[in-house]
Coordinates of C-alpha atoms and ligand atoms in Angstrom, one line a residue:
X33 CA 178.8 -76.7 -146.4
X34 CA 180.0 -78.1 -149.7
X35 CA 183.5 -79.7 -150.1
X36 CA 184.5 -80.8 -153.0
X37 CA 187.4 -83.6 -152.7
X38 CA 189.6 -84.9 -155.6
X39 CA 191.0 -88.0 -155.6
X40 CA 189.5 -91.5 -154.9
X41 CA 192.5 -93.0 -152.9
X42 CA 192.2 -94.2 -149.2
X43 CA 192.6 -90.0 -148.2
X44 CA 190.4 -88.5 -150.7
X45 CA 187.4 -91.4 -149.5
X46 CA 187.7 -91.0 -146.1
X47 CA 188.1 -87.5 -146.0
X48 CA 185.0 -87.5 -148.4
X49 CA 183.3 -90.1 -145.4
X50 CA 184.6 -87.5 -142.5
X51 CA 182.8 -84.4 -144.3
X52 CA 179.7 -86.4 -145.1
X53 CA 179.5 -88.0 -141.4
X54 CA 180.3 -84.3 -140.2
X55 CA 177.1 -83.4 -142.6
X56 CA 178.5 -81.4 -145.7
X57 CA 177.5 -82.1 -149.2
X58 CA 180.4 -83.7 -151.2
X59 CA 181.2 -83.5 -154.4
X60 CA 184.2 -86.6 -155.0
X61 CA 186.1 -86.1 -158.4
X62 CA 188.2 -89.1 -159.8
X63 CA 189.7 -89.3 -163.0
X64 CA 189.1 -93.2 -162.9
X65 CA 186.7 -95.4 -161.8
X66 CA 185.9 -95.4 -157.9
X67 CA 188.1 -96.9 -156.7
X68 CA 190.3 -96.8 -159.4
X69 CA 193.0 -100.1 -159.4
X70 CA 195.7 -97.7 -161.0
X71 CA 195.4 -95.4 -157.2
X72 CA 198.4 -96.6 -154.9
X73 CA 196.4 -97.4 -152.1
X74 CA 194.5 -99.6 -154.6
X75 CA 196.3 -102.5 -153.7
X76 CA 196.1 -106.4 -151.2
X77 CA 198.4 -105.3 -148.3
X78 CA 198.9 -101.9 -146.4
X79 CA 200.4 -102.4 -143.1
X80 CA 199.4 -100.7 -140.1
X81 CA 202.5 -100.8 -137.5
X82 CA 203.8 -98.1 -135.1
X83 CA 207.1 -98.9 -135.0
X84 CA 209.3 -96.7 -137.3
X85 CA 213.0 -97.5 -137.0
X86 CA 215.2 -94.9 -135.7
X87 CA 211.6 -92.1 -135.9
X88 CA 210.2 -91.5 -132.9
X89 CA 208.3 -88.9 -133.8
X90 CA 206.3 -91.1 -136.5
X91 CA 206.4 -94.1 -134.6
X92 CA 204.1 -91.9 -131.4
X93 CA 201.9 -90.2 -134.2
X94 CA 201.3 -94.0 -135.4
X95 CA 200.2 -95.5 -131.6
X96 CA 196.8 -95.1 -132.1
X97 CA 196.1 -96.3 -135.6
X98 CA 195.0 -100.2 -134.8
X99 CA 192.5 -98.7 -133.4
X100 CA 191.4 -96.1 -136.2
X101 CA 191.4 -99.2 -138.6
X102 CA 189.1 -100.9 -135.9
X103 CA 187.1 -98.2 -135.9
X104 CA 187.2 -97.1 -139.5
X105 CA 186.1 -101.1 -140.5
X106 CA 183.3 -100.9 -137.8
X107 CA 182.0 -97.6 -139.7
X108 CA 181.8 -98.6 -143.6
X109 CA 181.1 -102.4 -143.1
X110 CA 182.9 -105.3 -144.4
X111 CA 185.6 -106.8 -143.6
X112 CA 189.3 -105.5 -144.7
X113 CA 191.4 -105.1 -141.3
X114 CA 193.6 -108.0 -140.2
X115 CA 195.6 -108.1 -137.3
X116 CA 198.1 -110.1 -138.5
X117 CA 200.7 -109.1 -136.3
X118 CA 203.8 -107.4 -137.1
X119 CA 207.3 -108.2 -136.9
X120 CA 210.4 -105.5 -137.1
X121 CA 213.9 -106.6 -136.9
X122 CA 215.9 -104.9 -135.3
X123 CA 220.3 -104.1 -135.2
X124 CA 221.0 -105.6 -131.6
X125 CA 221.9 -101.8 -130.2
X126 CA 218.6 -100.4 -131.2
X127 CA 216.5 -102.8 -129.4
X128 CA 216.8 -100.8 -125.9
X129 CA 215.7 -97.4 -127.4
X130 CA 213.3 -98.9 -129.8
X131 CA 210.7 -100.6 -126.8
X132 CA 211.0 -97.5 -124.6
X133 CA 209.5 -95.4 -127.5
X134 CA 207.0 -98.5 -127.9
X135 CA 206.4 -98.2 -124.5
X136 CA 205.9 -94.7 -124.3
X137 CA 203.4 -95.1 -127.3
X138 CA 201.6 -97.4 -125.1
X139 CA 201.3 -100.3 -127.5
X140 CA 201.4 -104.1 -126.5
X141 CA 204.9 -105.2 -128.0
X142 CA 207.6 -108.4 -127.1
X143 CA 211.1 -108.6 -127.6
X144 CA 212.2 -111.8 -129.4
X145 CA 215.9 -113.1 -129.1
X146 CA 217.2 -114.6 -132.7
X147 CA 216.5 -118.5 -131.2
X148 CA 212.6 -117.6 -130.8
X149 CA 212.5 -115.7 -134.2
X150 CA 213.6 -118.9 -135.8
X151 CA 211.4 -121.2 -133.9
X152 CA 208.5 -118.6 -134.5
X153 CA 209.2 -117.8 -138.2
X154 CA 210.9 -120.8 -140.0
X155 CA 210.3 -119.6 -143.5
X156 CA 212.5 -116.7 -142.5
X157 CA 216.5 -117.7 -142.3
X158 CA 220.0 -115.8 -141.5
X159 CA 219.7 -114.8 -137.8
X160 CA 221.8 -115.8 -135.4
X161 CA 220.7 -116.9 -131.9
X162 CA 221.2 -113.2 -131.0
X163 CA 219.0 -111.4 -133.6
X164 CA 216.8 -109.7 -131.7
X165 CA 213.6 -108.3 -133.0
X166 CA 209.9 -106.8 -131.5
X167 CA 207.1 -108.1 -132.3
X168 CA 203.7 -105.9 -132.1
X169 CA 201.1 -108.6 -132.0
X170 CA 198.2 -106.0 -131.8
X171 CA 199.7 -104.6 -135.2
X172 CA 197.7 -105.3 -138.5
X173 CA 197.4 -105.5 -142.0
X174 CA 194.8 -103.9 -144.4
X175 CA 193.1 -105.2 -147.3
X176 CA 193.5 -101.9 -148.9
X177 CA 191.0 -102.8 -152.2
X178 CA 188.5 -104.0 -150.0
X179 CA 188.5 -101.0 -147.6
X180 CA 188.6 -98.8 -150.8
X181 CA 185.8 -100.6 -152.2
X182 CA 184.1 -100.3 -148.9
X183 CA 184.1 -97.0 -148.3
X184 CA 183.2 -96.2 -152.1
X185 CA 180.1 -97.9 -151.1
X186 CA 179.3 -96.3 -148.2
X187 CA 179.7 -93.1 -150.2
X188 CA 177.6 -93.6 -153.2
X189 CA 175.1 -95.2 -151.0
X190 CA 174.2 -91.3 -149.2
X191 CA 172.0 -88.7 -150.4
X192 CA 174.5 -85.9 -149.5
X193 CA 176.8 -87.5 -151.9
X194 CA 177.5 -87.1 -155.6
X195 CA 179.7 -89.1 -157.2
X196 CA 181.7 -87.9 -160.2
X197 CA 183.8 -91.0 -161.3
X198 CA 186.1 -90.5 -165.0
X199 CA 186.3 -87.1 -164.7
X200 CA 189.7 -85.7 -164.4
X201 CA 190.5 -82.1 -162.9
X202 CA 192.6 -80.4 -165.0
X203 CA 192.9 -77.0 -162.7
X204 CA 192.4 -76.1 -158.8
X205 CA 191.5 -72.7 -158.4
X206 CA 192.5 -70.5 -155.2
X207 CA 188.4 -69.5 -154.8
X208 CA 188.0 -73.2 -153.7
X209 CA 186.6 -74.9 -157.4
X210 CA 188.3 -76.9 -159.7
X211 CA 188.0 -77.4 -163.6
X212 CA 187.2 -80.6 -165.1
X213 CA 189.0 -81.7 -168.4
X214 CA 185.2 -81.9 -169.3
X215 CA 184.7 -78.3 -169.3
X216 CA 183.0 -78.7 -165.9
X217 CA 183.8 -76.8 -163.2
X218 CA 183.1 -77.5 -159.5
X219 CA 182.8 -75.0 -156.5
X220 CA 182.9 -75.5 -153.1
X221 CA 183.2 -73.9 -149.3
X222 CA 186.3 -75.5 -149.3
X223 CA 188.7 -78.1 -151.7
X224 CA 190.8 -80.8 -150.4
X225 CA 192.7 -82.3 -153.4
X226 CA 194.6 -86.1 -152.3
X227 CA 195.7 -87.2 -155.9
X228 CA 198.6 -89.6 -154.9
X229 CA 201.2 -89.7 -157.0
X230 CA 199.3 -87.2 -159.8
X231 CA 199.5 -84.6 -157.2
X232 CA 202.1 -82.5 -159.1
X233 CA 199.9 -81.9 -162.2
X234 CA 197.7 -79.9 -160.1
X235 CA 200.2 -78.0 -158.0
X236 CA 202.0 -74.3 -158.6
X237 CA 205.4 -75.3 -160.4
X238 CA 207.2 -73.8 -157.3
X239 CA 205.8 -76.9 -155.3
X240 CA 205.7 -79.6 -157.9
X241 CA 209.4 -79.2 -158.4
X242 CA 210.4 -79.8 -154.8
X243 CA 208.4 -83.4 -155.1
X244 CA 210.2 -86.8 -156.0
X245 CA 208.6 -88.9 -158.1
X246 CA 209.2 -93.0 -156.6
X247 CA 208.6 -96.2 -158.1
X248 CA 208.7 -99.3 -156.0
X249 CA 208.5 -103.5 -157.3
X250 CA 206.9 -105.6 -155.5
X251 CA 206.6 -109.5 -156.3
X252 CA 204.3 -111.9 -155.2
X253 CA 205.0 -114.9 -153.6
X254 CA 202.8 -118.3 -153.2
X255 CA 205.1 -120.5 -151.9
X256 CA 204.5 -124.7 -151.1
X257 CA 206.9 -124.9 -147.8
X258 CA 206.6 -123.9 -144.5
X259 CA 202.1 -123.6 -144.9
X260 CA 201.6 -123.6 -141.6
X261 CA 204.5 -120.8 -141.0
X262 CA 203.4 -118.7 -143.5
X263 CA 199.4 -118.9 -142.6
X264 CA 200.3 -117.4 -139.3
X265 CA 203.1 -115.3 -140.3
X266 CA 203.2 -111.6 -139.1
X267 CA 204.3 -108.7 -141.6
X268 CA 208.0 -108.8 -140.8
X269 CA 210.3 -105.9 -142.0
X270 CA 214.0 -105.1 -141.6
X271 CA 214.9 -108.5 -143.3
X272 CA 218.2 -108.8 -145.0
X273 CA 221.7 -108.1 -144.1
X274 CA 220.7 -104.4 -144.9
X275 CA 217.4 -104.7 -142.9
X276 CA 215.6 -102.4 -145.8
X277 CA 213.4 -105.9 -147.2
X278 CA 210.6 -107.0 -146.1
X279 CA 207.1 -109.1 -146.2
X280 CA 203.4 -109.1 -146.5
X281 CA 201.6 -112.0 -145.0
X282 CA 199.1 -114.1 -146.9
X283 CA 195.8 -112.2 -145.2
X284 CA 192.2 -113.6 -146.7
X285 CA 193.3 -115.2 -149.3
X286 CA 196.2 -113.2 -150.8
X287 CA 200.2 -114.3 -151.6
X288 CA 202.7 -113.2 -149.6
X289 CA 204.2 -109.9 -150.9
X290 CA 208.3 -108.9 -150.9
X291 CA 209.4 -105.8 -151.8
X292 CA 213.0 -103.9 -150.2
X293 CA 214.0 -100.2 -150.4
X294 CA 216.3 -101.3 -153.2
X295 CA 213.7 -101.9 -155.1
X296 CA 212.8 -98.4 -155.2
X297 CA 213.9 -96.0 -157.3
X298 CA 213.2 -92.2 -158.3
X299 CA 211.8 -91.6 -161.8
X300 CA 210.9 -88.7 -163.7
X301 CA 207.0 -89.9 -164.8
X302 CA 204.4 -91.8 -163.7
X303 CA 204.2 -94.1 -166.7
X304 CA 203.7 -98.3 -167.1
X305 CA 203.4 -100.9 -164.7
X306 CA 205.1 -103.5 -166.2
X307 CA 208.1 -105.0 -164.1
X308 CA 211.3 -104.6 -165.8
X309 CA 213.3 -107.4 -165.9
X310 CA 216.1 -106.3 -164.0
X311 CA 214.1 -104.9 -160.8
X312 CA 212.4 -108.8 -160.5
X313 CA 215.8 -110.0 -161.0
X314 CA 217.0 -107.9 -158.0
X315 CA 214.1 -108.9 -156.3
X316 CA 214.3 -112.7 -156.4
X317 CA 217.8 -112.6 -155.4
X318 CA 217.6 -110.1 -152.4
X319 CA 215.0 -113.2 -151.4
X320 CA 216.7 -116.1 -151.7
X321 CA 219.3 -115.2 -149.2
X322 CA 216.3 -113.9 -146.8
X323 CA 213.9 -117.0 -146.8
X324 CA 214.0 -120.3 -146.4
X325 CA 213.8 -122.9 -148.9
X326 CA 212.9 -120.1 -151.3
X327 CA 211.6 -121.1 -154.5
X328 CA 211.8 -118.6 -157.6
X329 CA 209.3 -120.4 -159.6
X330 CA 206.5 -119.5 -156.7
X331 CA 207.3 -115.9 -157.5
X332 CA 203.7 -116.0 -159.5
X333 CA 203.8 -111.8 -160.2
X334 CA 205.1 -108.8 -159.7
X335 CA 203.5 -105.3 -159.6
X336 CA 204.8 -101.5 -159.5
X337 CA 203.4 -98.9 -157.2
X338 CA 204.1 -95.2 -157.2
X339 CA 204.3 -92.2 -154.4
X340 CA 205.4 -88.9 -154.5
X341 CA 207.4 -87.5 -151.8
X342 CA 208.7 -84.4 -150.4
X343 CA 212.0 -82.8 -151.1
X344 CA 213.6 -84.4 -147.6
X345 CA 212.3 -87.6 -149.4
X346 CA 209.5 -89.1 -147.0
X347 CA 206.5 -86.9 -147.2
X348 CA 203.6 -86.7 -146.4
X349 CA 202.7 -82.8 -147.2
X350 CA 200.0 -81.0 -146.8
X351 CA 200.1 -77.5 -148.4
X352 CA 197.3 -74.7 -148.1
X353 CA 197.0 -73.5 -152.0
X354 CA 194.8 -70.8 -151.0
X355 CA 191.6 -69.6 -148.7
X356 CA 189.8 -73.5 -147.8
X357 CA 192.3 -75.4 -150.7
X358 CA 193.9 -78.1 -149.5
X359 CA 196.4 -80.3 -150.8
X360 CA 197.6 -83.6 -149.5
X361 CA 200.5 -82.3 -152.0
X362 CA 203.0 -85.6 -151.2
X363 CA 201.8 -89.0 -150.0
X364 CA 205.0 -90.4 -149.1
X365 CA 205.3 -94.0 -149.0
X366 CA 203.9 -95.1 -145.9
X367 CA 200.6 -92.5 -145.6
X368 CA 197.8 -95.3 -146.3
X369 CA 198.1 -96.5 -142.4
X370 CA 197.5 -92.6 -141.3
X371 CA 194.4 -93.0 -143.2
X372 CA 191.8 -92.2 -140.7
X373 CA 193.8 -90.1 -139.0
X374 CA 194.9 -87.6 -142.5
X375 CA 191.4 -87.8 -143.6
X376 CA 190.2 -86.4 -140.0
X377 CA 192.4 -83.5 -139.7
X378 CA 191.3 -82.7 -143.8
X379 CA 188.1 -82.9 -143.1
X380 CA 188.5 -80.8 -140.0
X381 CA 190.3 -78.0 -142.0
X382 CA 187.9 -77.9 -145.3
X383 CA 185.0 -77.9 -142.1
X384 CA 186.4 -75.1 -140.9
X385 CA 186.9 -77.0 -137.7
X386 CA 190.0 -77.0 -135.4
X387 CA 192.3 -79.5 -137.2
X388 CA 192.7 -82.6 -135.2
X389 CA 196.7 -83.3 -134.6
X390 CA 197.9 -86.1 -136.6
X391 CA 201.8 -86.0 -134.8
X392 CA 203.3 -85.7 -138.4
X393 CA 204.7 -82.2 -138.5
X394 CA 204.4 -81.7 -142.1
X395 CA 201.0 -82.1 -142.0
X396 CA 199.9 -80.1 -138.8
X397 CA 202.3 -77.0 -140.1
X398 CA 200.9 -77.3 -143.3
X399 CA 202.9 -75.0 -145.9
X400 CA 201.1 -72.3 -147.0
X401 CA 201.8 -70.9 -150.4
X402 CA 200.1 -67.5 -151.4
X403 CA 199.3 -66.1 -155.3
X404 CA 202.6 -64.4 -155.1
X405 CA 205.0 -66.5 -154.1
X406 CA 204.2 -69.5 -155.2
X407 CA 205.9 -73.0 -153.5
X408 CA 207.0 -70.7 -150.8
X409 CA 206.8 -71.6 -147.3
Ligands
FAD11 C1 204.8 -100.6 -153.0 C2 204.2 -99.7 -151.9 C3 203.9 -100.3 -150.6 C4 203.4 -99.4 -149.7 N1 203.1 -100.0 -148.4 C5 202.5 -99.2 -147.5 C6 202.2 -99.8 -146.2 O1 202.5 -101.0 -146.0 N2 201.6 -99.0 -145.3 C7 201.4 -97.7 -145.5 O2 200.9 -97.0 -144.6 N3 201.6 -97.1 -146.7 C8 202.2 -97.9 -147.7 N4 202.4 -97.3 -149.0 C9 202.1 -95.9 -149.2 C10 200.6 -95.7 -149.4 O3 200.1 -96.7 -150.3 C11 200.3 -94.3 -150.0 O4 200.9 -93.3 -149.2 C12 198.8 -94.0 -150.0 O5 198.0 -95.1 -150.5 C13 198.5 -92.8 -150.9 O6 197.0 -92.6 -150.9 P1 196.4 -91.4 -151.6 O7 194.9 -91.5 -151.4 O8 197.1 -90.1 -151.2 O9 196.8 -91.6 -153.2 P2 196.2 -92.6 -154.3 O10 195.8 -93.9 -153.6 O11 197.1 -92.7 -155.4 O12 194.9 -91.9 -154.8 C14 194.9 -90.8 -155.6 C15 193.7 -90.8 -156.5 O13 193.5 -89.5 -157.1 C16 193.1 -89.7 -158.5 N5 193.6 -88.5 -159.3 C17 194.8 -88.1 -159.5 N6 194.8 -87.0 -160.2 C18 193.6 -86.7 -160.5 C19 192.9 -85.6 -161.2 N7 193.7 -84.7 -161.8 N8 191.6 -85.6 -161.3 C20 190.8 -86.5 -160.6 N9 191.4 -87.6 -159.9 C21 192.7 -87.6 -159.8 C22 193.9 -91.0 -158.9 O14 193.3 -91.6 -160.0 C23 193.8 -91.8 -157.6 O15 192.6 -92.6 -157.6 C24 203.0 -98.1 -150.0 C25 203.2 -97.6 -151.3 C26 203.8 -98.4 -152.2 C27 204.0 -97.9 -153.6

């Protein structure tokens, strides 16, 4: 079979590596380089957790990804997967219901009372001795440029392979081809199209408009106290007296990285990635209440990603456009740790195969939209 796959983010490569390993030809379209460092999952840290605070459903579909990054790093070489550990916060009535759904998951966690939080994490302040929080010490952190830059590798280097890098695909067409801004046009068995945050430029109008374009700040953080803290920190979320910040650890050489869901916001166009002012402001002061001995001045940058998500707000979606067309139409803002998983089930679908389950619903009842009634369900 040929497939041809748009998009050279973590779910366009290792759908591209899933066809190719399955032994279909595969055409990879990216309107940038390969990887390209404007893709959102073109960044240091992804983390790869299970927990998902107050979603059971996504925190079962999540038990077995440690294991996919394992695996997934064991397959294209190199070294990008970092089990760093990862911490979640928790409101003290949530704790109970939290580990049985960790425990039904199956994954290695331990309940930490505020007292050991603060002995465990010093650079970290505000708890009180009954704080509790989970820790998932199996749980891990990516570096997502070096797994992209991995698996681009592992791509160009097969024959059943061709790579078509800065060339942008201006149309997707229901017989399963696309055309190139180029002129060009590209014809497969089957299409899967996983173009991140672009996604709506490619999508029937009916569709696009139910997506929601989001914007997030992140700033990164090299700070002088607490070294020995911080080298062996774990990704810690649910920080703050909201619990919506959280933290990146330092993995192979990279700052530390704080972001909050304040810091995201809904915009209209994918455009700059310059940090406002006023969003590294908010930033730096959500911080200084959340760690210790926090120093503005190691704030050394800041950067924007993007994501699109569906209309209920948290994506992913995967839509059928028409007879083998696929779209990973939203990627939500915390796809890049289904990786392995998405790219599976797309690869099983443009195969013709029996999809794989990934336990996110909008993705195994994928929407189907026909010629007539367009963004329909
Ligand atoms: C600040 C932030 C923090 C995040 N943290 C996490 C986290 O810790 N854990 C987690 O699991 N997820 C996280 N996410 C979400 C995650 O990064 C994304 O869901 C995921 O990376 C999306 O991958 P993708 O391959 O779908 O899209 P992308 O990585 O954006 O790739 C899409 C690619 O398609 C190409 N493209 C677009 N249009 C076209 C076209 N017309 N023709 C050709 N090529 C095209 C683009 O150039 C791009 O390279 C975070 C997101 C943000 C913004």
């Amino acid at each position: 079979m040929r497939i041809v796959v748009v998009g050279g983010g973590v779910i366009g490569l290792l759908t591209a590596v899933d066809c190719v390993r399955a032994g279909a030809q595969v055409d990879l379209v990216e309107q940038a380089a390969i990887p390209s460092p404007s893709a959102t999952s073109y960044d240091q840290h992804r983390v790869v957790r299970t927990l998902h605070r107050g979603e059971q459903p996504l925190s079962l579909a999540a038990a077995g990804l440690h294991e996919a990054w394992v695996e997934t790093e064991r397959r294209l070489g190199g070294r990008f997967y970092y089990r760093s550990g990862v911490l979640t916060v928790l409101a003290a009535p949530d704790v109970e219901s939290e580990l049985a759904v960790l425990n039904q998951a199956g994954v290695p966690v331990r309940a930490l009372t505020g007292r050991e939080l603060s002995e465990r994490c010093p650079q970290l302040r505000g708890f009180t001795s009954r704080q509790p929080a989970v820790l998932e010490p199996a749980a891990g952190t990516v570096r997502a440029d070096r797994a992209l830059l991995a698996a681009a590798r592992w791509l160009r280097g097969h024959p059943a392979v061709r790579v078509h890098s800065h060339r942008r695909v201006t149309r997707v067409a229901e017989s399963a081809s696309v055309v190139l801004a180029d002129g060009g046009v590209l014809s497969g068995d089957s299409v899967v199209v996983a173009a991140g945050p672009w996604s709506r430029e490619l999508l029937p109008a009916g569709l696009s408009e139910g997506l929601t374009l989001k914007r997030q700040t992140m700033l990164s953080y090299t700070p002088s106290s607490f070294p020995a803290a911080w080298s062996r920190s774990p990704a810690v979320l649910g920080l703050g007296a909201t619990r919506d910040a959280w933290l990146m650890p330092p993995v192979a050489g990279t700052p530390v990285r704080l972001s909050a869901a304040s810091a995201c916001r809904t915009v209209a166009e994918l455009t700059d990635r310059q940090t406002p002012a006023e969003w590294r402001t908010h930033l730096i002061r959500r911080f200084s209440t959340v760690l210790a001995a926090f120093d503005p001045a190691a704030v050394t940058g800041a950067t924007e990603g993007y994501y699109l998500t569906d209309e209920a707000g948290q994506g992913p979606l995967l839509v059928q456009l028409g007879d083998g067309v696929w779209a990973f139409a939203a990627c939500g803002g915390m796809s890049f740790k289904f990786g392995p998983v998405l790219a599976r089930t797309l690869a099983d679908r443009a195969l013709g195969r029996t999809p794989g389950l990934t336990g996110l619903t909008s993705v195994d009842q994928p929407r189907q939209l026909t010629a007539d009634r367009p963004g329909t369900t």
